[in-house]
CSV table of C-alpha atoms and ligand atoms in Angstrom, one decimal:
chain,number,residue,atom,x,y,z
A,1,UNK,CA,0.0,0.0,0.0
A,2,UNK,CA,2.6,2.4,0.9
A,3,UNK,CA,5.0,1.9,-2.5
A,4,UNK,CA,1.4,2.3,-4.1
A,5,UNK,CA,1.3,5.4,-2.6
A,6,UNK,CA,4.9,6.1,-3.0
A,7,UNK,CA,4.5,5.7,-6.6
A,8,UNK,CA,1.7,8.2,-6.8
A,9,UNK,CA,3.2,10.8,-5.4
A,10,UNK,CA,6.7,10.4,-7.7
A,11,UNK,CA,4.2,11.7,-10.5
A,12,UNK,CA,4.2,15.2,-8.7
A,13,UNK,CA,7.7,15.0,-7.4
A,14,UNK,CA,9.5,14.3,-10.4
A,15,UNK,CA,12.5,14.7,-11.0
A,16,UNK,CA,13.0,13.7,-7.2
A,17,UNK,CA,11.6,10.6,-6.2
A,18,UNK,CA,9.3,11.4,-3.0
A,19,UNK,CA,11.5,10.9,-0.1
A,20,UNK,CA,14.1,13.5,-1.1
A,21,UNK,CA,11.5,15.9,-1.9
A,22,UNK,CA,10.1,15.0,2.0
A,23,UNK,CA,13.3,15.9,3.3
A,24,UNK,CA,13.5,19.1,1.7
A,25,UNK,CA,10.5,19.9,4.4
A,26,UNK,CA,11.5,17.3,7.2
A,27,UNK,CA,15.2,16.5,7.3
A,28,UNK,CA,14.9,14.2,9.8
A,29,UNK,CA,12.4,11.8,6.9
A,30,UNK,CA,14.5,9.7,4.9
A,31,UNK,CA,13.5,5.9,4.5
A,32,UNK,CA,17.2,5.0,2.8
A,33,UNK,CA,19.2,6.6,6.1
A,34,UNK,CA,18.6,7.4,9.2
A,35,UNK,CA,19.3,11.1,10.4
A,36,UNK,CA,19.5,13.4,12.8
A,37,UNK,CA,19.3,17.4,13.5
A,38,UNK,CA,21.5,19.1,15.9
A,39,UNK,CA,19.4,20.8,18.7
A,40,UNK,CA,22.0,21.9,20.5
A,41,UNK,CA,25.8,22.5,20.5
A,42,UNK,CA,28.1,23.2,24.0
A,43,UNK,CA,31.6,24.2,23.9
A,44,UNK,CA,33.2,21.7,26.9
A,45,UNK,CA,36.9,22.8,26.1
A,46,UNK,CA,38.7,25.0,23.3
A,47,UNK,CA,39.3,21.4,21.5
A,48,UNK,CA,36.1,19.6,23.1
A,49,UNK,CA,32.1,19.7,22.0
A,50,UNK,CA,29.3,18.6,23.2
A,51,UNK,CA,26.8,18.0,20.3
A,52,UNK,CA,22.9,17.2,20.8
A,53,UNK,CA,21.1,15.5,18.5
A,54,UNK,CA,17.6,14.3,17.6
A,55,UNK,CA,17.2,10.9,16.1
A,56,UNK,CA,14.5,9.8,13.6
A,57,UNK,CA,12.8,7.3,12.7
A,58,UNK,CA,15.1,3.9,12.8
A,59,UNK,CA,16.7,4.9,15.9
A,60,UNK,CA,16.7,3.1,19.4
A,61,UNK,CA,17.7,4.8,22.8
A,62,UNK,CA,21.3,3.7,24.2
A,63,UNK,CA,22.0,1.9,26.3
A,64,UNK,CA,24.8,4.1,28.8
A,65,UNK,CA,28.3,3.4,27.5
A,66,UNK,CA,27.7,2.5,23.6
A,67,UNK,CA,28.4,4.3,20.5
A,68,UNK,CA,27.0,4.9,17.0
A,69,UNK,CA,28.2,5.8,13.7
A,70,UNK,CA,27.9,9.4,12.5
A,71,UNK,CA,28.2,10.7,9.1
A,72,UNK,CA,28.6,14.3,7.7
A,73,UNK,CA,29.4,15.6,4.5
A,74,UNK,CA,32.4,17.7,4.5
A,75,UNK,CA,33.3,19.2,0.8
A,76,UNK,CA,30.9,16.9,-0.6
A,77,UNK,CA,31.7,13.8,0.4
A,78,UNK,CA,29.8,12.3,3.2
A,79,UNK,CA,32.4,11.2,6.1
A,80,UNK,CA,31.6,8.8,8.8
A,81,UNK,CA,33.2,8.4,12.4
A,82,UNK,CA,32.2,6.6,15.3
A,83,UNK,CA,31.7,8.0,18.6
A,84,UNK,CA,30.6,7.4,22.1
A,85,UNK,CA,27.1,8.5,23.1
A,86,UNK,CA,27.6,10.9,26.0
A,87,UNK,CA,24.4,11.7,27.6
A,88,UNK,CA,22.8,9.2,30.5
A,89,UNK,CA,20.5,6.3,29.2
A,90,UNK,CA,16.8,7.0,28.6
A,91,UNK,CA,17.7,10.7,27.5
A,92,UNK,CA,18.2,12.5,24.0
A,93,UNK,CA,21.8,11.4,22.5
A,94,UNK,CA,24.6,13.8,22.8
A,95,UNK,CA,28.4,12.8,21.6
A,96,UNK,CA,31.2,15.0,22.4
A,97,UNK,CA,34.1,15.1,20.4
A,98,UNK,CA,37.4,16.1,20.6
A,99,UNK,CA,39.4,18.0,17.5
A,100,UNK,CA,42.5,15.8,16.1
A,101,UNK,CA,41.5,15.4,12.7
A,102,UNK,CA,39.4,16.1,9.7
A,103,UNK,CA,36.3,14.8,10.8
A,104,UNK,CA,36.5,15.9,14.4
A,105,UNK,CA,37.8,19.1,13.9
A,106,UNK,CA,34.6,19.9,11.5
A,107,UNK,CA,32.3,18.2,13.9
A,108,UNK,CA,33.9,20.1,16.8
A,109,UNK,CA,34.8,23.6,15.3
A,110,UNK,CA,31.8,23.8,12.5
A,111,UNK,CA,28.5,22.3,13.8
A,112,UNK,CA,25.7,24.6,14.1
A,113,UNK,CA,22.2,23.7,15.8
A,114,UNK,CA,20.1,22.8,13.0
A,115,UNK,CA,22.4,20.4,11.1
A,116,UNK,CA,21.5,17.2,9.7
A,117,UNK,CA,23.7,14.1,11.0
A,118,UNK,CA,23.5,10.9,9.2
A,119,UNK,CA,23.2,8.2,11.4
A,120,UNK,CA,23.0,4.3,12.4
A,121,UNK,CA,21.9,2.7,15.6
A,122,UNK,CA,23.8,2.7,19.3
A,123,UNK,CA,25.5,-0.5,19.2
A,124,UNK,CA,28.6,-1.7,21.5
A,125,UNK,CA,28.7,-3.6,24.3
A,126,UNK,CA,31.0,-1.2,26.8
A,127,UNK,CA,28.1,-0.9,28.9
A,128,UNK,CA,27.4,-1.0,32.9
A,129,UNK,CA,27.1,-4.5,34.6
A,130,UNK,CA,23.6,-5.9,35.0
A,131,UNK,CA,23.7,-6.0,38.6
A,132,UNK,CA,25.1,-3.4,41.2
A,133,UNK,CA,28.7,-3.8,41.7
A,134,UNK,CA,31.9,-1.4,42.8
A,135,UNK,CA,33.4,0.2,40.1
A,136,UNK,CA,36.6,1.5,38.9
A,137,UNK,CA,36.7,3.5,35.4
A,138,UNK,CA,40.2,4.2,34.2
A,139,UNK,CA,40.1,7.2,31.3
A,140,UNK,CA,42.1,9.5,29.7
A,141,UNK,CA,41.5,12.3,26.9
A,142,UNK,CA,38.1,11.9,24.9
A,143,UNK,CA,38.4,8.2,26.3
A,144,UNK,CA,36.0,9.9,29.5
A,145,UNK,CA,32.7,9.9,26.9
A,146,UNK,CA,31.0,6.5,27.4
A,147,UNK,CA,32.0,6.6,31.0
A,148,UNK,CA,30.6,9.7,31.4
A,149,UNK,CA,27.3,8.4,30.1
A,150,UNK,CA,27.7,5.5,32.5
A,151,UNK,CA,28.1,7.7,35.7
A,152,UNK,CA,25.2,10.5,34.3
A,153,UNK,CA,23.1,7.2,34.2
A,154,UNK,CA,23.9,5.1,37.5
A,155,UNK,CA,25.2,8.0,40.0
A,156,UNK,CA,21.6,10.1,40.1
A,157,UNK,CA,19.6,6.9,40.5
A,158,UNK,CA,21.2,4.5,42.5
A,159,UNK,CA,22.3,5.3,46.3
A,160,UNK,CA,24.2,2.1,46.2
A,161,UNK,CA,26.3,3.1,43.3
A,162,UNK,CA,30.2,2.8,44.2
A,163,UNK,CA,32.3,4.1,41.5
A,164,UNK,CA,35.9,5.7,41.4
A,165,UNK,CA,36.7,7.5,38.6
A,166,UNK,CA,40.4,7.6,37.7
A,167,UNK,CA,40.8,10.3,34.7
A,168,UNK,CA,43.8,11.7,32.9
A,169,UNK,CA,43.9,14.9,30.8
A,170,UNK,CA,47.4,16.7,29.7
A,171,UNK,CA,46.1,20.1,31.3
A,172,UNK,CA,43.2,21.2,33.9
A,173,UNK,CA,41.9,23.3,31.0
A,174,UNK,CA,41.7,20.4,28.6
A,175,UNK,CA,39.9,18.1,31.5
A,176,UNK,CA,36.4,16.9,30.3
A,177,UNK,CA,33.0,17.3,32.3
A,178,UNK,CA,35.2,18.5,35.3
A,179,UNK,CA,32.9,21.4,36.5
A,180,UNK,CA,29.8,18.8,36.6
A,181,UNK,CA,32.3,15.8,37.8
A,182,UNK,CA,33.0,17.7,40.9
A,183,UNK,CA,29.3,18.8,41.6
A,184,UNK,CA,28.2,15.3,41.4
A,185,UNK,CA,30.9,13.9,43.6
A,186,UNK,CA,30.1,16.4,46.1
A,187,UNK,CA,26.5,15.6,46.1
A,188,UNK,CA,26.4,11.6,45.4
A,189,UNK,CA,29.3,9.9,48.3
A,190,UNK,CA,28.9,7.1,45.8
A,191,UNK,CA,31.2,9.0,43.4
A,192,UNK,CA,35.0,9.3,43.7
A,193,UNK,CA,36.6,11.3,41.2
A,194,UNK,CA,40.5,11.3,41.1
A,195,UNK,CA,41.7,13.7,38.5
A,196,UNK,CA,45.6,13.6,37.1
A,197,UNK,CA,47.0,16.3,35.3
A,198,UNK,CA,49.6,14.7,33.4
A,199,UNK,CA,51.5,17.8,32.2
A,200,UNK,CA,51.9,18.2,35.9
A,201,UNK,CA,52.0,14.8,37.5
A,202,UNK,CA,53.2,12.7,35.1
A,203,UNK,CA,51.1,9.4,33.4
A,204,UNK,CA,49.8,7.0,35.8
A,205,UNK,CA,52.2,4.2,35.7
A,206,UNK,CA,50.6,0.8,34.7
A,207,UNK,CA,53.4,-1.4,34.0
A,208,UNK,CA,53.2,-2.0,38.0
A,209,UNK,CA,50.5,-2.0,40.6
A,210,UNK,CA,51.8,0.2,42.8
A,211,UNK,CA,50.2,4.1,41.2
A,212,UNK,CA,47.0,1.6,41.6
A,213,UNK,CA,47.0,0.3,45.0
A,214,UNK,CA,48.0,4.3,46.3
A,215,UNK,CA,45.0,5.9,44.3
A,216,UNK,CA,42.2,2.6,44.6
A,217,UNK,CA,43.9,0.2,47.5
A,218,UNK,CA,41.0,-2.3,46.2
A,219,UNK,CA,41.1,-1.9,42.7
A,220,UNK,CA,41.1,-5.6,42.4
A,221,UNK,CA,37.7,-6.5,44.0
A,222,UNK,CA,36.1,-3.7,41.3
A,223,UNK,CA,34.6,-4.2,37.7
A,224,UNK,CA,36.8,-1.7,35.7
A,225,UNK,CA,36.5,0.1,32.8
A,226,UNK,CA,38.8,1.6,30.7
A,227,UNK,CA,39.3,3.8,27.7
A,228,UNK,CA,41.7,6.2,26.6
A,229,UNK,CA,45.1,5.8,24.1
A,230,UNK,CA,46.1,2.4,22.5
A,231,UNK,CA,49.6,2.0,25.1
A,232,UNK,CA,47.1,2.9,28.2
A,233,UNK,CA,44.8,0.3,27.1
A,234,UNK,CA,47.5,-2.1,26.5
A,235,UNK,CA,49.0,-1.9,29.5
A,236,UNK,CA,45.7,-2.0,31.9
A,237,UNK,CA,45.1,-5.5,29.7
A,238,UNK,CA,48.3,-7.0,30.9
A,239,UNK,CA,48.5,-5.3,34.3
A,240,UNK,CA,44.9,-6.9,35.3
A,241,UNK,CA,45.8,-10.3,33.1
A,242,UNK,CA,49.0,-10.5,35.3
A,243,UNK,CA,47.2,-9.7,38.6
A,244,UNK,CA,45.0,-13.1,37.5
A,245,UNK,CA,41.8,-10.4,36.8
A,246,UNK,CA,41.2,-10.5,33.1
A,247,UNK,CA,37.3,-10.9,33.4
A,248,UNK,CA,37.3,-8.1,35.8
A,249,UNK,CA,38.5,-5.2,33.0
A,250,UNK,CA,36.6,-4.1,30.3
A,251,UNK,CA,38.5,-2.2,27.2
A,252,UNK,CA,36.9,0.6,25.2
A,253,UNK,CA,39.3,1.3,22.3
A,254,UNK,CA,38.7,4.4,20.0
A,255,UNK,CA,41.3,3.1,17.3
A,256,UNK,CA,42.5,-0.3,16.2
A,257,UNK,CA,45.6,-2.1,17.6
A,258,UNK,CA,47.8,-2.9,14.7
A,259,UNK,CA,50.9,-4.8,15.4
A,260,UNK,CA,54.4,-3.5,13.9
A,261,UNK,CA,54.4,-2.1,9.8
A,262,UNK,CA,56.3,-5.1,7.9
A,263,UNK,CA,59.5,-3.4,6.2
A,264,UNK,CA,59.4,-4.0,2.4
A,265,UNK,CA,55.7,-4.6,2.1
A,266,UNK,CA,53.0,-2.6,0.6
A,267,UNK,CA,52.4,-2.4,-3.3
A,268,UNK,CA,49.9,-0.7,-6.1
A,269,UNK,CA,46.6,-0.7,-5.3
A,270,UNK,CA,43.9,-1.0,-8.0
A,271,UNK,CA,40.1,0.1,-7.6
A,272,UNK,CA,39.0,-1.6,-10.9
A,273,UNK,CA,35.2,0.2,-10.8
A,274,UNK,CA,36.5,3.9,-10.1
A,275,UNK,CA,39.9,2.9,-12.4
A,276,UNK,CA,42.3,4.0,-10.1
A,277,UNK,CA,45.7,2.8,-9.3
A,278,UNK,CA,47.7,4.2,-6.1
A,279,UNK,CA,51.1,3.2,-5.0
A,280,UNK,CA,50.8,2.3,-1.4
A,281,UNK,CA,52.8,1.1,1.7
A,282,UNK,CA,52.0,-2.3,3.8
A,283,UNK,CA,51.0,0.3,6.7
A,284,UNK,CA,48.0,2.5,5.4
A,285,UNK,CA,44.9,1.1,5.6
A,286,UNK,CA,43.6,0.4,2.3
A,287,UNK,CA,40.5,2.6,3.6
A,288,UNK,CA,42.9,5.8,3.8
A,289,UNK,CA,44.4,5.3,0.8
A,290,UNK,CA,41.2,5.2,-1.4
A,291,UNK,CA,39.6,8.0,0.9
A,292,UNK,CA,43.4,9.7,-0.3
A,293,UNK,CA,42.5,8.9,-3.8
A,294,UNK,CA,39.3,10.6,-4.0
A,295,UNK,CA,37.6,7.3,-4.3
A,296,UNK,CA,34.0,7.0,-2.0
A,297,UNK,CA,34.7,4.3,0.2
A,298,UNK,CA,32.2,3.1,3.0
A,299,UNK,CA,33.3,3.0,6.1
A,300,UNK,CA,32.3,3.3,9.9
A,301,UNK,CA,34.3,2.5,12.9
A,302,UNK,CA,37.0,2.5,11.2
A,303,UNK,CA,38.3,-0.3,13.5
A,304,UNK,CA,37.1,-3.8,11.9
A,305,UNK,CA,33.6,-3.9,14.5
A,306,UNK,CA,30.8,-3.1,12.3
A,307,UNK,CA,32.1,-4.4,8.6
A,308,UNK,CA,30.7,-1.3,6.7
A,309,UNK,CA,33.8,-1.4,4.7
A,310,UNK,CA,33.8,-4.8,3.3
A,311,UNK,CA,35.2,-5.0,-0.4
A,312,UNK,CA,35.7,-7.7,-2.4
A,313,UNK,CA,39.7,-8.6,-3.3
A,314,UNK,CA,39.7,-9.1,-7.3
A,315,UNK,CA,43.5,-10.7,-7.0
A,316,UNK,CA,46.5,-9.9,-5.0
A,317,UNK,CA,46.7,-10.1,-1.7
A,318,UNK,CA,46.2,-7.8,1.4
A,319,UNK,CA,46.8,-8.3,5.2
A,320,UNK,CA,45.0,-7.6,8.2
A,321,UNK,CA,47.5,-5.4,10.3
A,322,UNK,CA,45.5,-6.5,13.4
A,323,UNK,CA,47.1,-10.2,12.8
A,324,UNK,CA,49.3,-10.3,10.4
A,325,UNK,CA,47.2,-13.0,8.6
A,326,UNK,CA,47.3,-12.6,4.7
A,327,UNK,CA,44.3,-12.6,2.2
A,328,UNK,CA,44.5,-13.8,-1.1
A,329,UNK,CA,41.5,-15.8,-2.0
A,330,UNK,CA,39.6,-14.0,-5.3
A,331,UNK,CA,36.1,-13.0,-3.6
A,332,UNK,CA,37.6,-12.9,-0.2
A,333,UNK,CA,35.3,-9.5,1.6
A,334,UNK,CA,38.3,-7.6,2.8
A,335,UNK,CA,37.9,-5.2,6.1
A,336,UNK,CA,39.5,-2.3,4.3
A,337,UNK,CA,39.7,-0.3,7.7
A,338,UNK,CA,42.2,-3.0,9.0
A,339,UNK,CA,43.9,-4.5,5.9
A,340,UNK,CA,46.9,-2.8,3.5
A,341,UNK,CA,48.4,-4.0,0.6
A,342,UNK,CA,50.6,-6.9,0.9
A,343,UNK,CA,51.8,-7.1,-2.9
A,344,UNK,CA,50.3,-5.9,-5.6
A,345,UNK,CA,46.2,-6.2,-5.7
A,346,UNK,CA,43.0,-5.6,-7.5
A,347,UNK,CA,39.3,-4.1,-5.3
A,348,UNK,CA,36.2,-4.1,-6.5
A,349,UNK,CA,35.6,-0.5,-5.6
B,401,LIG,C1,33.8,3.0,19.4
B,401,LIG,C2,34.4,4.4,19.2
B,401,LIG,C3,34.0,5.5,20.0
B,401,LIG,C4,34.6,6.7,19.8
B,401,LIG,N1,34.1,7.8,20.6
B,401,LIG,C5,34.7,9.0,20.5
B,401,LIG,C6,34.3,10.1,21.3
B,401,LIG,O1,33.4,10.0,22.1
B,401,LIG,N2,34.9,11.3,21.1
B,401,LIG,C7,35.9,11.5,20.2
B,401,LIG,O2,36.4,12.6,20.1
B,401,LIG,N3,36.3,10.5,19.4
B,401,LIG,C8,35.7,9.2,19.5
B,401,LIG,N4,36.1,8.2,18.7
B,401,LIG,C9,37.2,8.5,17.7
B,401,LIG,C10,36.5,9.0,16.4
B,401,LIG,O3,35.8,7.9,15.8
B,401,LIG,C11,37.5,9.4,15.4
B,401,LIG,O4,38.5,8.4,15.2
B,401,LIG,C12,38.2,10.7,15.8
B,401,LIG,O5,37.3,11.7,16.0
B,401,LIG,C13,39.3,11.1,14.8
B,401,LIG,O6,38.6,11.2,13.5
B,401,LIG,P1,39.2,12.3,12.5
B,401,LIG,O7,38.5,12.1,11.2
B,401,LIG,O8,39.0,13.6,13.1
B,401,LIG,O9,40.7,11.9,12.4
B,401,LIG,P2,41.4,11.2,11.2
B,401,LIG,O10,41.8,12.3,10.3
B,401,LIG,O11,40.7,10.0,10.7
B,401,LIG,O12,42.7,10.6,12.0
B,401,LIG,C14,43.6,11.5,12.7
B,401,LIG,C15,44.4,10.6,13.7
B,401,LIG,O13,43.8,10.8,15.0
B,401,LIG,C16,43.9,9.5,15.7
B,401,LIG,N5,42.8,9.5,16.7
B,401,LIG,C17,41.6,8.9,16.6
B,401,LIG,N6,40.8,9.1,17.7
B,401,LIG,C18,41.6,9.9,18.5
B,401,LIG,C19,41.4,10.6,19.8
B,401,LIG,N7,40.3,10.4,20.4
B,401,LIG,N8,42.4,11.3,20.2
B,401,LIG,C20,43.5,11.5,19.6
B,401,LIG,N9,43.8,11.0,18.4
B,401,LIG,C21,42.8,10.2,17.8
B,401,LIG,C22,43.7,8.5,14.6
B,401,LIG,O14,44.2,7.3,15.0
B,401,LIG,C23,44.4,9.1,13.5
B,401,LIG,O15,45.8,8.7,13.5
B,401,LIG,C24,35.6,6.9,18.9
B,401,LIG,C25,36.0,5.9,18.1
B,401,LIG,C26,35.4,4.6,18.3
B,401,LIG,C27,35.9,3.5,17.4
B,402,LIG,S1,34.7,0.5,9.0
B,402,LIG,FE1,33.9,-0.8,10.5
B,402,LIG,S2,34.8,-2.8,10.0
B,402,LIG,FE2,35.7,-1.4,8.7
């Protein structure tokens, strides 16, 4: 009944077929993606925003801790990122993001109430534990974003909440949520908030336990979280796998671990539909070397999770920098946000 409909009204909409002539009038009504409009935007830092959104149809509420993928178009070409959903469960989503790129820096510096975000559902599985337990969340930088959204959620409604926050930020100025950190903390004795100014104090040190047992003497009987830079994350993994603990930590990471670039590797890329040939390294993604090339290449978290990305290999062969393992199979879907060029090879793309 409704493509009936649809149908009908193309007659009158033409050249446009009826759902982009809705979205001239309603930006948020698109049956082929899921968007969003900007209803507010909050400077947190000079680097740091807080962007409200309002989803439409397609959407589902998150759960406190997840993330969803976010696109914008940026000269033309639409971009997408993922990032961590900010605001506390049950109300509307809110990301904040932190300028170190191209996408960021426009989402951060450039994003005015009113603009439409492309969008797919929350998704991730970062998220509290189902039943009440003490807590220890371990962030640094933008890595604070899904925890925040944990303790906006739990510390308001829960009087047996027990959570130590430990956060890094280089400077006090560049410290996330720390005005509204300290108010809740001083109103909720279920929140302990430890901040360390690393231009100051130096990193905590995780390669032993003993910054640990001075700032949380009983880290170990807590379910941690952490999330913050690749070598943090790394070392809380071996730290709690060595102190016997590894079901008690939970990892966020915001970019992919890769192991070491393989000297020598690397080779010409070809992307037989848009007849393109780049010369590439056995480091660069083959994601960033399309995107490079001009070439419109999908893509979401960027980090081999949500396999947006896949491409079919025509020939050659590419390898996965998260393990080394090779693909050479003709057909194989390659993970273009992980994989590089490992010899010469041919994408459908
Ligand atoms: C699950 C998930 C949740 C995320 N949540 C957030 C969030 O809440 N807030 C946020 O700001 N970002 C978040 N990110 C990172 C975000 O998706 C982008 O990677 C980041 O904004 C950089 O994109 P860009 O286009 O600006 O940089 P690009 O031009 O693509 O890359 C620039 C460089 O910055 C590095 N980089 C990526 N993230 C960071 C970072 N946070 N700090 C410093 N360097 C970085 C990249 O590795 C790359 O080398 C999240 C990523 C994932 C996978
Ligand atoms: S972009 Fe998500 S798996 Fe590649």
């Amino acid at each position: 009944m409704k493509s009936v409909a649809l149908r009908a009204a193309a007659v009158f909409t033409h050249p446009a077929p009826p759902h982009d002539f809705i979205s001239l009038f309603n930006p948020l009504s698109s049956a082929r993606q899921m968007r969003g409009v900007v209803s507010a935007v909050r400077a947190e830092t000079t680097q740091s925003t807080t962007i409200a959104f309002r989803p439409g149809q397609g959407w589902s509420p998150h759960d406190a801790g997840q993330w969803a993928r976010i696109g914008v178009e940026i000269d033309g070409v639409r971009q997408w990122r993922s990032y961590s959903l900010s605001a506390a469960a049950g109300q509307d989503p809110e990301i904040t993001v932190t300028a170190c790129g191209k996408v960021s820096s426009h989402l951060a510096h450039h994003t005015r109430v009113g603009d439409v975000f492309f969008l797919a559902p929350p998704q991730g599985d970062f998220v509290l534990p189902s039943g009440p337990r003490p807590l220890l969340m371990l962030t640094a930088g933008s890595g604070i974003t899904p925890v925040m959204s944990m303790i906006r959620t739990l510390i308001p409604r829960r009087n047996d909440a027990d959570v130590v926050l430990l956060h890094s930020a280089r400077t006090r100025e560049s410290a996330l949520f720390c005005d509204e950190l300290a108010n809740l903390s001083a109103r909720h004795p279920g929140l302990h908030v430890v901040h360390r100014i690393t231009s100051e104090q130096g990193r905590i040190d995780l390669s032993s336990t003993a910054d640990l047992d001075a700032i949380c003497p009983d880290w170990r009987s807590r379910k941690t979280y952490v999330c913050g830079p690749t070598d943090m994350l790394d070392a809380a993994t071996q730290l709690w796998h060595d102190a016997d603990l590894p079901e008690s930590l939970t990892v966020e990471r915001f970019a992919v671990a890769t192991l070491p670039a393989v000297p020598g590797t690397g080779g010409r890329i070809t992307f037989e539909r848009s007849d393109r040939e780049v010369e590439s390294d056995g480091a660069t993604t083959l994601l960033e070397v399309g995107e490079e090339a001009g070439i419109l290449m999908p893509s979401g978290c960027r980090m081999g999770i949500c396999r947006t990305c896949l491409t079919p290999l025509l020939s050659g062969q590419v390898r996965d920098l998260r393990t080394g393992e090779i693909h050479s199979n003709e057909g194989d879907l390659i993970q273009t946000c992980i994989s590089a060029a490992a010899g010469d090879c041919h994408l459908d793309r």
